[in-house]
PDB file of C-alpha atoms in Angstrom:
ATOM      1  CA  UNK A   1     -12.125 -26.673  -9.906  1.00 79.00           C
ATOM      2  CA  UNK A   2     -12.452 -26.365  -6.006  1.00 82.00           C
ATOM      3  CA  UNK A   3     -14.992 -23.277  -5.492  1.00 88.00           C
ATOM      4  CA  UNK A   4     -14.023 -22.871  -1.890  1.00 85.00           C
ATOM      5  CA  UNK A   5      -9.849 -22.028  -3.294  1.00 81.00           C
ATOM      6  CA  UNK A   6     -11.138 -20.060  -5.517  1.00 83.00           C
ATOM      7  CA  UNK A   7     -12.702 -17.759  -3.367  1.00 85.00           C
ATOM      8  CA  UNK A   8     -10.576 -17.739  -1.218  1.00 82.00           C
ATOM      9  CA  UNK A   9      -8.012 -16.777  -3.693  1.00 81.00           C
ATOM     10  CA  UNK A  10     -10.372 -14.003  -5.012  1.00 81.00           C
ATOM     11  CA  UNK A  11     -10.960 -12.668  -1.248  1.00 82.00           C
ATOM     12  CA  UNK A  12      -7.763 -12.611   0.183  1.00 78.00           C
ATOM     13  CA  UNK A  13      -8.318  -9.376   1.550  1.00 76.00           C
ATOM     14  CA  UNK A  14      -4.103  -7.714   1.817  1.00 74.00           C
ATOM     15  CA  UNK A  15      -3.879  -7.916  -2.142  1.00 69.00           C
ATOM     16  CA  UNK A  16      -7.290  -6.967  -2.877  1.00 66.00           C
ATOM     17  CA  UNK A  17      -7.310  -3.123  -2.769  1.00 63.00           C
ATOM     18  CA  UNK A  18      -4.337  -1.988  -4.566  1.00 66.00           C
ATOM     19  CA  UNK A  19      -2.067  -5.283  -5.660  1.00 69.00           C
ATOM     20  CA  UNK A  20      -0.034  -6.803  -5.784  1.00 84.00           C
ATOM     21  CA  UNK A  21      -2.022  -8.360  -8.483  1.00 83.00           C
ATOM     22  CA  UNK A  22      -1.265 -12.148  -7.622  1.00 83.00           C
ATOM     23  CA  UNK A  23      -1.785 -14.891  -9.891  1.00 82.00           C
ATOM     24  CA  UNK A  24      -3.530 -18.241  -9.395  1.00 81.00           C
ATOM     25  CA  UNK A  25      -0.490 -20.747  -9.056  1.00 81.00           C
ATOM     26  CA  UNK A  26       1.768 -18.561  -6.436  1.00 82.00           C
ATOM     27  CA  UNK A  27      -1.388 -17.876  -4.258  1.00 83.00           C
ATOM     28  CA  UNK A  28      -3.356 -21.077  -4.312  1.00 83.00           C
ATOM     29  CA  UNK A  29      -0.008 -23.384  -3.337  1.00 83.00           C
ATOM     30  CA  UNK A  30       0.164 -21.291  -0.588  1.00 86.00           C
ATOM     31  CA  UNK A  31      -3.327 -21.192   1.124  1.00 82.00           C
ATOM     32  CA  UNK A  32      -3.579 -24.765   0.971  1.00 82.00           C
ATOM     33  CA  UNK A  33      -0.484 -24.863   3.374  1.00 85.00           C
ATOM     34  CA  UNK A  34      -0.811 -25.123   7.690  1.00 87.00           C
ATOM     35  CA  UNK A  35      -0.184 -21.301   8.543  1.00 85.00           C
ATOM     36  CA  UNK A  36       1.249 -20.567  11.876  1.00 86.00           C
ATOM     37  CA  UNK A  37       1.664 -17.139  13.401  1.00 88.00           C
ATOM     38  CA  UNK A  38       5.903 -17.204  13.112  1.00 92.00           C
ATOM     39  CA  UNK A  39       8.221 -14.514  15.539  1.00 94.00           C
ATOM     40  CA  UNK A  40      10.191 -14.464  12.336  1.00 94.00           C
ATOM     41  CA  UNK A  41       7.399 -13.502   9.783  1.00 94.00           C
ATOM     42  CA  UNK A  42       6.207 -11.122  12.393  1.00 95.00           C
ATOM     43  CA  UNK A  43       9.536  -9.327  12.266  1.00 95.00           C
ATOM     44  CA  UNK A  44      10.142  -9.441   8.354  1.00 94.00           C
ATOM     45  CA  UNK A  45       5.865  -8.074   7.456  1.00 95.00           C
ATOM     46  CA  UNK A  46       5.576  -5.711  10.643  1.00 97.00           C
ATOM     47  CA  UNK A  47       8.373  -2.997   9.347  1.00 96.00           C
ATOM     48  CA  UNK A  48       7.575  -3.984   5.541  1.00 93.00           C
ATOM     49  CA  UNK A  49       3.675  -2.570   6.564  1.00 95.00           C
ATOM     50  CA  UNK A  50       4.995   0.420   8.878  1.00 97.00           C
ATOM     51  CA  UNK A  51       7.203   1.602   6.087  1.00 96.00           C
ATOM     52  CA  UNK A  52       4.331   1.504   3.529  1.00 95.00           C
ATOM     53  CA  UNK A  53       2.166   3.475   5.803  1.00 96.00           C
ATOM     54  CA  UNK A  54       4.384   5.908   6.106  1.00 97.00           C
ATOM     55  CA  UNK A  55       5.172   6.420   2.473  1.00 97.00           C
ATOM     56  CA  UNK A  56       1.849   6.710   1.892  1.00 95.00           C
ATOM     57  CA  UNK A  57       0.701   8.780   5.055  1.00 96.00           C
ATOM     58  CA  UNK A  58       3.051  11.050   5.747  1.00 97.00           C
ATOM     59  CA  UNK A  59       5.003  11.053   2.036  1.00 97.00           C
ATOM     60  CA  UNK A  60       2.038  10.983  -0.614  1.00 97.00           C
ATOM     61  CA  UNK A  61      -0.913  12.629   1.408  1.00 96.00           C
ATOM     62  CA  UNK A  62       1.388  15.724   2.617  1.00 96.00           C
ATOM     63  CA  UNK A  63       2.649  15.924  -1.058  1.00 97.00           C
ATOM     64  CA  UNK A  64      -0.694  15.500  -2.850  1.00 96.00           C
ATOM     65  CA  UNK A  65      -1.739  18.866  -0.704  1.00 95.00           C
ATOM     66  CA  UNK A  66       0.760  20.790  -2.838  1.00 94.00           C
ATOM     67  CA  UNK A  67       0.189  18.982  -6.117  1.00 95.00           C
ATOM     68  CA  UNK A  68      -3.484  19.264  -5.998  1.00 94.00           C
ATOM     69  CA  UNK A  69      -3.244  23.141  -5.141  1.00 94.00           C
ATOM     70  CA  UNK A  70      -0.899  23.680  -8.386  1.00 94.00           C
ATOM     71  CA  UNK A  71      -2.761  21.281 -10.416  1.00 92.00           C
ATOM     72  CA  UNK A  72      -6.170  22.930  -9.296  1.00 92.00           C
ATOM     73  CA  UNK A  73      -5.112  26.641 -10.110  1.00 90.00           C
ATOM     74  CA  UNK A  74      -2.395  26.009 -12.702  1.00 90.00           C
ATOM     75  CA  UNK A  75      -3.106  29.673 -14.429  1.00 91.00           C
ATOM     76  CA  UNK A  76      -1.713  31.190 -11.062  1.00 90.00           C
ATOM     77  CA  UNK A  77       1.542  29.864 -10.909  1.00 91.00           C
ATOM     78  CA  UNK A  78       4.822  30.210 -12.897  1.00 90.00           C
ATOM     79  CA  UNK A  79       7.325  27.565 -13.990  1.00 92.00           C
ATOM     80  CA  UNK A  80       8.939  26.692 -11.066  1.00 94.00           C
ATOM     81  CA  UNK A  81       6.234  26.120  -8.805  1.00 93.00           C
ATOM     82  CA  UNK A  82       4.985  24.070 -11.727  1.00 95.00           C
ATOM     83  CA  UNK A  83       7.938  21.731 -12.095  1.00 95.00           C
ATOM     84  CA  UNK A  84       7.620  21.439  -8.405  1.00 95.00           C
ATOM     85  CA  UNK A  85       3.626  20.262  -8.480  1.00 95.00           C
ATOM     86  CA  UNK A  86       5.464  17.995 -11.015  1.00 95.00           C
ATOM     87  CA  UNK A  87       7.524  16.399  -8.826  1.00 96.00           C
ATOM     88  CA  UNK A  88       5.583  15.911  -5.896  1.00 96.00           C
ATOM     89  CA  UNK A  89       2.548  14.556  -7.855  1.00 95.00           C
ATOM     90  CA  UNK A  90       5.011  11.903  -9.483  1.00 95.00           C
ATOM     91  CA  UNK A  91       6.559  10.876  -5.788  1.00 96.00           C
ATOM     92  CA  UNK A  92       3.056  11.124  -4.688  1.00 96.00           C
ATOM     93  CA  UNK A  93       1.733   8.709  -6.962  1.00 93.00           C
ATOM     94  CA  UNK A  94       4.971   6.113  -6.621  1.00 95.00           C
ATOM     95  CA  UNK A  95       4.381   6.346  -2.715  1.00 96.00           C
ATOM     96  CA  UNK A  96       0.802   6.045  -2.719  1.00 93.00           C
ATOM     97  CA  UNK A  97       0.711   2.853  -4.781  1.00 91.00           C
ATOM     98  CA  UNK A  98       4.088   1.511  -3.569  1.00 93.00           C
ATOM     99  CA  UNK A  99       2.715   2.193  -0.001  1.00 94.00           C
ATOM    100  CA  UNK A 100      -0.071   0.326  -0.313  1.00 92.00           C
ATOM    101  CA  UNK A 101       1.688  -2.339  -1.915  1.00 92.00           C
ATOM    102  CA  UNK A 102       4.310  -2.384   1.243  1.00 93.00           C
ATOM    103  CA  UNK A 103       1.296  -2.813   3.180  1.00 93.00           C
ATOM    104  CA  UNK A 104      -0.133  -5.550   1.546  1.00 91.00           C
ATOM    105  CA  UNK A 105       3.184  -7.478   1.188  1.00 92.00           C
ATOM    106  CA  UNK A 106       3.959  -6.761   4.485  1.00 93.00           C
ATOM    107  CA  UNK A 107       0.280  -8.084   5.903  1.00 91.00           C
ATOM    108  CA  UNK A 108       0.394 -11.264   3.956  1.00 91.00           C
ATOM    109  CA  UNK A 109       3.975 -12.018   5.162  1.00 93.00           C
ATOM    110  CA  UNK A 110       3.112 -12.048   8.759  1.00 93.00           C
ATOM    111  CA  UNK A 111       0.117 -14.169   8.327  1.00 90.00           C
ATOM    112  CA  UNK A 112       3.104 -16.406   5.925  1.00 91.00           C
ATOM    113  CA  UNK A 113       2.244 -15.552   2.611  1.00 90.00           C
ATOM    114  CA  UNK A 114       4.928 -14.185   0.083  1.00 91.00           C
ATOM    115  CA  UNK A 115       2.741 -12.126  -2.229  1.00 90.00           C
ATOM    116  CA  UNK A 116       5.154 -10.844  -5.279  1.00 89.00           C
ATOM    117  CA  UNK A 117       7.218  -7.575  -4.908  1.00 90.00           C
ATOM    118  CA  UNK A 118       5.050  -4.862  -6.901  1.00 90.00           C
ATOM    119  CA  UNK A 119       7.557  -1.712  -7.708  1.00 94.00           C
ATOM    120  CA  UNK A 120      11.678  -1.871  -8.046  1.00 94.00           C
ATOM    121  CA  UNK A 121      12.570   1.497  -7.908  1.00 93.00           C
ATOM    122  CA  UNK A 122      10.927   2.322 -11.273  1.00 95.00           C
ATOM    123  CA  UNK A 123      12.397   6.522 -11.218  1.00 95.00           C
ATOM    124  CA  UNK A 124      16.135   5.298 -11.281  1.00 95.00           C
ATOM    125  CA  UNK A 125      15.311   2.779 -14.996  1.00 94.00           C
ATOM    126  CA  UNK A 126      17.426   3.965 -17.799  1.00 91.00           C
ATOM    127  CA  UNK A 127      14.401   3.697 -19.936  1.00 90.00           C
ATOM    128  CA  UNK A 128      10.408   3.786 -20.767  1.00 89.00           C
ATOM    129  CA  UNK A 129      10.144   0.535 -21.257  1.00 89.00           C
ATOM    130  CA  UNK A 130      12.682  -0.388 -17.810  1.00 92.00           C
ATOM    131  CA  UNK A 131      10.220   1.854 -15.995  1.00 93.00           C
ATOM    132  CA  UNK A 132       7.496  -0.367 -17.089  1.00 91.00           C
ATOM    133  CA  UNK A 133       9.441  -3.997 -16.034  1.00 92.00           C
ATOM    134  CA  UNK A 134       9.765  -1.560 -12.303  1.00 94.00           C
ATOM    135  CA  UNK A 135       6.232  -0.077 -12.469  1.00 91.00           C
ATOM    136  CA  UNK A 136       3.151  -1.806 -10.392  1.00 89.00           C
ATOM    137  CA  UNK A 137       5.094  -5.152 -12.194  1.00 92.00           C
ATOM    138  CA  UNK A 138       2.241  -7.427 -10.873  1.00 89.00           C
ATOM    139  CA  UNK A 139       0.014  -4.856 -13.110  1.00 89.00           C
ATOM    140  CA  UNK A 140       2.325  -4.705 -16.088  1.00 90.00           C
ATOM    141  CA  UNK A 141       3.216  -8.525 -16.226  1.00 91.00           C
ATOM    142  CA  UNK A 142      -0.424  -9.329 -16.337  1.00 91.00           C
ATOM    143  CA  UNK A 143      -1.076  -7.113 -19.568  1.00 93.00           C
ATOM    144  CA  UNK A 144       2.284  -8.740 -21.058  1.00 94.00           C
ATOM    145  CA  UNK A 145       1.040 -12.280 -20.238  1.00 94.00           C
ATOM    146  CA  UNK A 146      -3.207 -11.512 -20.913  1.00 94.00           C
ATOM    147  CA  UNK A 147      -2.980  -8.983 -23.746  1.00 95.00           C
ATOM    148  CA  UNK A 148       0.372  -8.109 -25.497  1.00 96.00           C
ATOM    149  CA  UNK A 149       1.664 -11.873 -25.614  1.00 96.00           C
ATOM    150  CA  UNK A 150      -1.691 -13.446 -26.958  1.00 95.00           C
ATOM    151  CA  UNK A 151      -1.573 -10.608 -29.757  1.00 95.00           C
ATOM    152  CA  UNK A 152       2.018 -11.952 -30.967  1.00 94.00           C
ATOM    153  CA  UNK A 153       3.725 -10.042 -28.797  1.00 90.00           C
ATOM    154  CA  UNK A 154       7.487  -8.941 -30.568  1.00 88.00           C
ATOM    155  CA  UNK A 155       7.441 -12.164 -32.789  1.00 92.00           C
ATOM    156  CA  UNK A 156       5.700 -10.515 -35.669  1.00 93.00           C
ATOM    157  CA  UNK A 157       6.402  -8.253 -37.752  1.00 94.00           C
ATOM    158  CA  UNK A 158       7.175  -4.593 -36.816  1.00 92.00           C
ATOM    159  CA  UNK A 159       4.062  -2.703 -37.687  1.00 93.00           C
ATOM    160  CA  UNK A 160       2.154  -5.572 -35.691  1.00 95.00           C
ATOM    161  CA  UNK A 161       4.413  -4.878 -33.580  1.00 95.00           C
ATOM    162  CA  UNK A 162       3.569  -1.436 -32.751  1.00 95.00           C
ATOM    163  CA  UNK A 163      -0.012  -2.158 -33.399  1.00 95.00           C
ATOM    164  CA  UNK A 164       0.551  -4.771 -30.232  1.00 96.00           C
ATOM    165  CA  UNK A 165       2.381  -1.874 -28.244  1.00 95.00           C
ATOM    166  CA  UNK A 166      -0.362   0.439 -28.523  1.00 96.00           C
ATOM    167  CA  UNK A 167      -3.260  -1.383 -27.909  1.00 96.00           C
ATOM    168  CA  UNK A 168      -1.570  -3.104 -24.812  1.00 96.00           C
ATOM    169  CA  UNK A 169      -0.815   0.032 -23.909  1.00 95.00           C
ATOM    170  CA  UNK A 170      -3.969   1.697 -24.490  1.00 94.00           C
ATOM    171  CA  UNK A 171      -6.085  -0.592 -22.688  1.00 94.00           C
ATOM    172  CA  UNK A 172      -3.305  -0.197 -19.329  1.00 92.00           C
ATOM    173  CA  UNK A 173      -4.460   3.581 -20.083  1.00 92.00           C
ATOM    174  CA  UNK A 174      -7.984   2.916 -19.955  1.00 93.00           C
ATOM    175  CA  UNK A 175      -7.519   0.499 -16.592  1.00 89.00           C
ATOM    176  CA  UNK A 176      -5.929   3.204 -15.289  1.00 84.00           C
ATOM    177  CA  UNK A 177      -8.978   5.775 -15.522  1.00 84.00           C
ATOM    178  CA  UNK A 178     -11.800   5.151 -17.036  1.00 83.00           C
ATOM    179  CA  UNK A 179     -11.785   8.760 -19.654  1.00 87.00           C
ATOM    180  CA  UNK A 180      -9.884  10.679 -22.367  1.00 91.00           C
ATOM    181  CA  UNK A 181      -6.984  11.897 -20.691  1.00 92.00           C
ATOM    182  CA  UNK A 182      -5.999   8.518 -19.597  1.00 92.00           C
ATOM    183  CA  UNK A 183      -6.343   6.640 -22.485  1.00 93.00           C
ATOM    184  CA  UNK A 184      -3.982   9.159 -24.358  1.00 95.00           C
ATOM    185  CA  UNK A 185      -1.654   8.989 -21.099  1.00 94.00           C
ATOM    186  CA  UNK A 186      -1.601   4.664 -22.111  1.00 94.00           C
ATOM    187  CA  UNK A 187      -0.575   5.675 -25.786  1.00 96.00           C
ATOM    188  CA  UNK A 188       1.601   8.473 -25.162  1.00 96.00           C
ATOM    189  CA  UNK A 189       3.644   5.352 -23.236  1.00 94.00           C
ATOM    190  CA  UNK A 190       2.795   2.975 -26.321  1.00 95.00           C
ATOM    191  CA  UNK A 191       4.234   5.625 -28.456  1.00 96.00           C
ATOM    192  CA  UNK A 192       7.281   5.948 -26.193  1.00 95.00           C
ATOM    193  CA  UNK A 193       8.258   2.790 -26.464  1.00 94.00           C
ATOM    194  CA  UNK A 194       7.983   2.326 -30.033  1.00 94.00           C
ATOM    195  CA  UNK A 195       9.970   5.233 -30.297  1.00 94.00           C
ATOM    196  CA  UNK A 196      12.825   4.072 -28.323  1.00 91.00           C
ATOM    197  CA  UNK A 197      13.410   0.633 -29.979  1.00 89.00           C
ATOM    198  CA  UNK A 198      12.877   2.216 -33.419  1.00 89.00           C
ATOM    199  CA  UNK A 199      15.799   5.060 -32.702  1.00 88.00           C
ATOM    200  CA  UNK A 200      17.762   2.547 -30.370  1.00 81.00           C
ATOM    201  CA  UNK A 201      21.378   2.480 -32.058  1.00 74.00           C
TER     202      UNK A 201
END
């Protein structure tokens, strides 16, 4: 209802780029509070920023220059080098977006904000559907809360169920990139996930 909170909510320029996606209650409670520059917050966001810019400076953009070359020519190379543009594009992509998540976090913290941690180690989950509660969770609890929940979520019944999965799913793919590939890269994880709770023992 106040115009002025709410664009300042929508503006708040450390979260804006790349997340964490905050929502309305966590961030408006905390702009309406007195903000003072704190030794304390200084010391807590400063190495929480350097530590995302270096994940994503000297971690993802060194290993994107080998992923990109494999992924560019893949007709040259044989397996191994291909398990290895693998690798690096997958700890390219968790450092890029974790990095810039760091940074945000870390920004907002020394001006006294807590914005919501984004990624919990998502490679070490024991599952597809763990590495989804780890992955960009500011992204993946929105699409639980906006899209899969509304739908029913897992109270229905099991082929609405799966029905719920994939579009959910689907639509993260489409978010994610807006053509073919992706899409089938958002079912491909709806399908995962199906899979496991259908052959879970």
């Amino acid at each position: 209802h106040d115009f002025f909170q709410f664009s300042l909510f929508l503006m708040y320029f450390p979260q804006l780029v790349a997340g964490p996606i905050e929502r309305g209650p966590n961030l408006f409670a905390q702009l309406k509070k007195e903000h003072k520059l704190k030794v304390e917050n200084i010391e807590a966001g400063v190495p929480y920023m350097l530590w995302g810019m270096f994940k994503k400076v000297v971690v993802a953009d060194n290993l994107s220059i080998i992923a990109d070359r494999v992924f560019g020519n893949v007709e040259s190379f044989g397996g191994l080098m291909l398990i290895a543009g693998i690798l690096c594009f997958a700890f390219q992509i968790y450092c890029d977006f974790s990095g810039y998540s760091d940074i945000a976090i870390g920004a907002a913290k020394v001006m006294d904000i807590d914005l919501m941690r984004n990624f919990d180690t998502p490679y070490f989950s024991g599952s597809v559907s763990e590495f989804w509660r780890r992955w960009h969770i500011s992204l993946s609890t929105w699409f639980r809360d906006y899209i899969y929940i509304p739908m029913g979520g897992n109270r229905v019944s099991k082929p609405r169920w799966c029905l719920n999965q994939m579009v959910t799913f689907g639509i993260s793919g489409i978010w994610h990139g807006a053509n073919l590939t992706f899409a089938v890269w958002g079912l491909l994880n709806g399908l995962y996930i199906i899979f496991a709770r259908m052959l879970k023992p």
